[in-house]
Short mmCIF file of C-alpha atoms and ligand atoms in Angstrom, two decimals:
data_model
loop_
_atom_site.label_atom_id
_atom_site.label_comp_id
_atom_site.label_asym_id
_atom_site.label_seq_id
_atom_site.Cartn_x
_atom_site.Cartn_y
_atom_site.Cartn_z
CA MET A 1 -4.15 -5.15 -5.60
CA ARG A 2 -1.58 -5.93 -8.17
CA LEU A 3 2.04 -5.67 -7.36
CA LEU A 4 4.07 -2.61 -8.57
CA VAL A 5 6.57 -3.18 -11.50
CA TRP A 6 9.29 -0.85 -12.31
CA GLU A 7 9.37 0.53 -15.93
CA ASP A 8 11.95 2.68 -17.71
CA ARG A 9 9.38 5.51 -17.89
CA PHE A 10 9.60 5.96 -14.19
CA SER A 11 13.27 6.97 -14.33
CA VAL A 12 13.89 10.39 -13.14
CA GLY A 13 17.28 10.45 -14.69
CA VAL A 14 19.31 10.34 -11.48
CA GLN A 15 20.60 6.92 -10.64
CA GLU A 16 20.53 7.34 -7.02
CA PHE A 17 16.85 8.43 -6.99
CA ASP A 18 15.80 5.62 -9.27
CA GLN A 19 17.34 3.32 -6.84
CA HIS A 20 15.41 4.88 -4.02
CA HIS A 21 12.14 4.65 -6.09
CA LYS A 22 12.75 0.97 -6.77
CA ILE A 23 13.26 0.34 -3.19
CA LEU A 24 9.96 2.14 -2.41
CA PHE A 25 8.23 0.03 -4.99
CA GLU A 26 9.54 -3.12 -3.29
CA MET A 27 8.47 -1.88 0.09
CA ILE A 28 5.01 -1.24 -1.02
CA ASN A 29 5.02 -4.66 -2.68
CA THR A 30 6.13 -6.12 0.70
CA LEU A 31 3.09 -4.62 2.32
CA ILE A 32 0.64 -5.77 -0.43
CA ILE A 33 2.04 -9.34 0.11
CA ALA A 34 1.79 -9.04 3.80
CA ARG A 35 -1.79 -7.99 3.64
CA ASP A 36 -2.63 -10.71 1.06
CA ASN A 37 -1.07 -13.43 3.27
CA ASN A 38 -3.09 -12.01 6.22
CA SER A 39 0.33 -11.41 8.08
CA ASP A 40 0.32 -10.40 11.67
CA GLN A 41 -0.92 -6.84 12.28
CA LEU A 42 2.43 -5.98 14.11
CA VAL A 43 4.40 -7.25 10.97
CA ILE A 44 2.28 -4.95 8.88
CA GLU A 45 2.48 -2.04 11.13
CA SER A 46 6.32 -2.26 11.39
CA THR A 47 6.57 -2.65 7.52
CA LEU A 48 4.58 0.47 7.17
CA GLU A 49 6.71 2.19 9.51
CA GLN A 50 9.78 1.18 7.70
CA LEU A 51 8.31 2.41 4.46
CA ILE A 52 7.57 5.79 5.89
CA GLN A 53 10.96 6.21 7.43
CA TYR A 54 12.63 5.26 3.95
CA THR A 55 10.26 7.83 2.45
CA ILE A 56 11.50 10.59 4.72
CA PHE A 57 15.01 9.58 4.04
CA HIS A 58 14.25 9.70 0.32
CA PHE A 59 12.48 13.10 0.37
CA THR A 60 15.32 14.56 2.32
CA ALA A 61 17.89 13.34 -0.15
CA GLU A 62 15.88 14.78 -3.21
CA GLU A 63 15.29 18.00 -1.45
CA ALA A 64 18.99 18.43 -0.41
CA THR A 65 20.04 17.70 -3.90
CA MET A 66 17.55 20.02 -5.60
CA LYS A 67 18.80 22.78 -3.08
CA HIS A 68 22.36 22.04 -3.79
CA PHE A 69 22.02 22.58 -7.40
CA GLY A 70 19.63 25.45 -7.23
CA PHE A 71 16.66 23.90 -8.79
CA ASP A 72 13.87 26.50 -8.93
CA GLY A 73 11.18 23.85 -8.42
CA LEU A 74 12.28 22.94 -4.92
CA GLU A 75 9.55 24.74 -3.15
CA GLU A 76 6.52 23.26 -4.86
CA HIS A 77 8.28 19.86 -4.70
CA GLU A 78 8.79 20.25 -0.96
CA GLN A 79 5.04 21.05 -0.56
CA GLU A 80 4.11 17.84 -2.33
CA HIS A 81 6.49 15.78 -0.15
CA ALA A 82 5.01 17.37 2.95
CA GLU A 83 1.41 16.88 1.84
CA LEU A 84 2.09 13.16 1.55
CA LEU A 85 3.64 12.88 4.88
CA LYS A 86 0.67 14.78 6.47
CA GLN A 87 -1.88 12.38 4.60
CA VAL A 88 0.13 9.27 5.73
CA GLN A 89 0.13 10.54 9.36
CA VAL A 90 -3.65 10.87 9.25
CA TYR A 91 -3.99 7.22 8.19
CA GLN A 92 -1.57 6.10 10.70
CA ASP A 93 -3.47 7.85 13.45
CA LYS A 94 -6.62 6.32 12.41
CA LEU A 95 -4.98 2.81 12.28
CA ALA A 96 -3.40 3.40 15.74
CA HIS A 97 -6.92 4.28 17.11
CA SER A 98 -8.56 1.34 15.34
CA GLU A 99 -10.78 3.71 13.40
CA ALA A 100 -12.46 2.41 10.27
CA VAL A 101 -9.73 2.82 7.68
CA SER A 102 -9.18 0.06 5.33
CA PHE A 103 -5.63 -0.95 4.88
CA GLU A 104 -6.53 -1.54 1.25
CA GLU A 105 -7.35 2.15 1.08
CA LEU A 106 -3.95 3.16 2.56
CA LEU A 107 -2.04 0.82 0.22
CA ASP A 108 -3.97 2.14 -2.76
CA PHE A 109 -3.19 5.73 -1.70
CA LEU A 110 0.51 5.13 -1.23
CA ALA A 111 0.94 3.19 -4.56
CA ASN A 112 -0.98 5.74 -6.52
CA TRP A 113 0.85 8.51 -4.97
CA LEU A 114 4.26 7.07 -5.66
CA LEU A 115 3.39 6.45 -9.38
CA ASP A 116 1.97 9.86 -9.77
CA HIS A 117 4.62 11.62 -8.13
CA THR A 118 7.48 9.64 -9.99
CA LEU A 119 5.79 10.36 -13.24
CA GLY A 120 5.07 13.91 -12.52
CA MET A 121 6.67 16.00 -10.00
CA ASP A 122 9.93 14.09 -10.10
CA GLN A 123 10.10 14.35 -13.82
CA LYS A 124 10.42 18.21 -13.44
CA TYR A 125 13.92 17.86 -12.04
CA ASN A 126 14.81 15.18 -14.52
CA HIS A 127 16.58 17.40 -17.14
CA PHE A 128 17.95 19.76 -14.64
CA LEU A 129 19.62 17.36 -12.22
CA SER A 130 20.74 14.75 -14.86
CA HIS A 131 22.75 17.46 -16.37
CA TYR A 132 24.85 17.66 -13.20
CA ILE A 133 24.68 14.07 -11.85
CA ASN A 134 25.44 10.67 -13.31
FE1 FE2 B 201 10.12 13.74 -5.11
#
């Protein structure tokens, strides 16, 4: 799997969130590299856990900002965030119980989700929030 590379088109118009997204890109890349190097399973699992914790922090920050400025797309955005966390939980449970789930599949899912979400749902608040912030 290829490493994620940040491009300007991923910008959501809010510096703080661009910074968060760049960190998420790097965290996914760290996982890809760990997998490619056949790193210890514990290293991979703790890296994945860090990624999930950072994702929760980032979602909370985005949602709080949308709420603060009264963005009307908040609810559908929250739903998409919650859906991701639910799906990641399913993967994590399977991994924890050694069920057949390929790590490749999880990485693929996370990378695609992040790209789609950043280019899709996150762009919906771009104009609205960048009017107030930066
Ligand atoms: Fe988002």
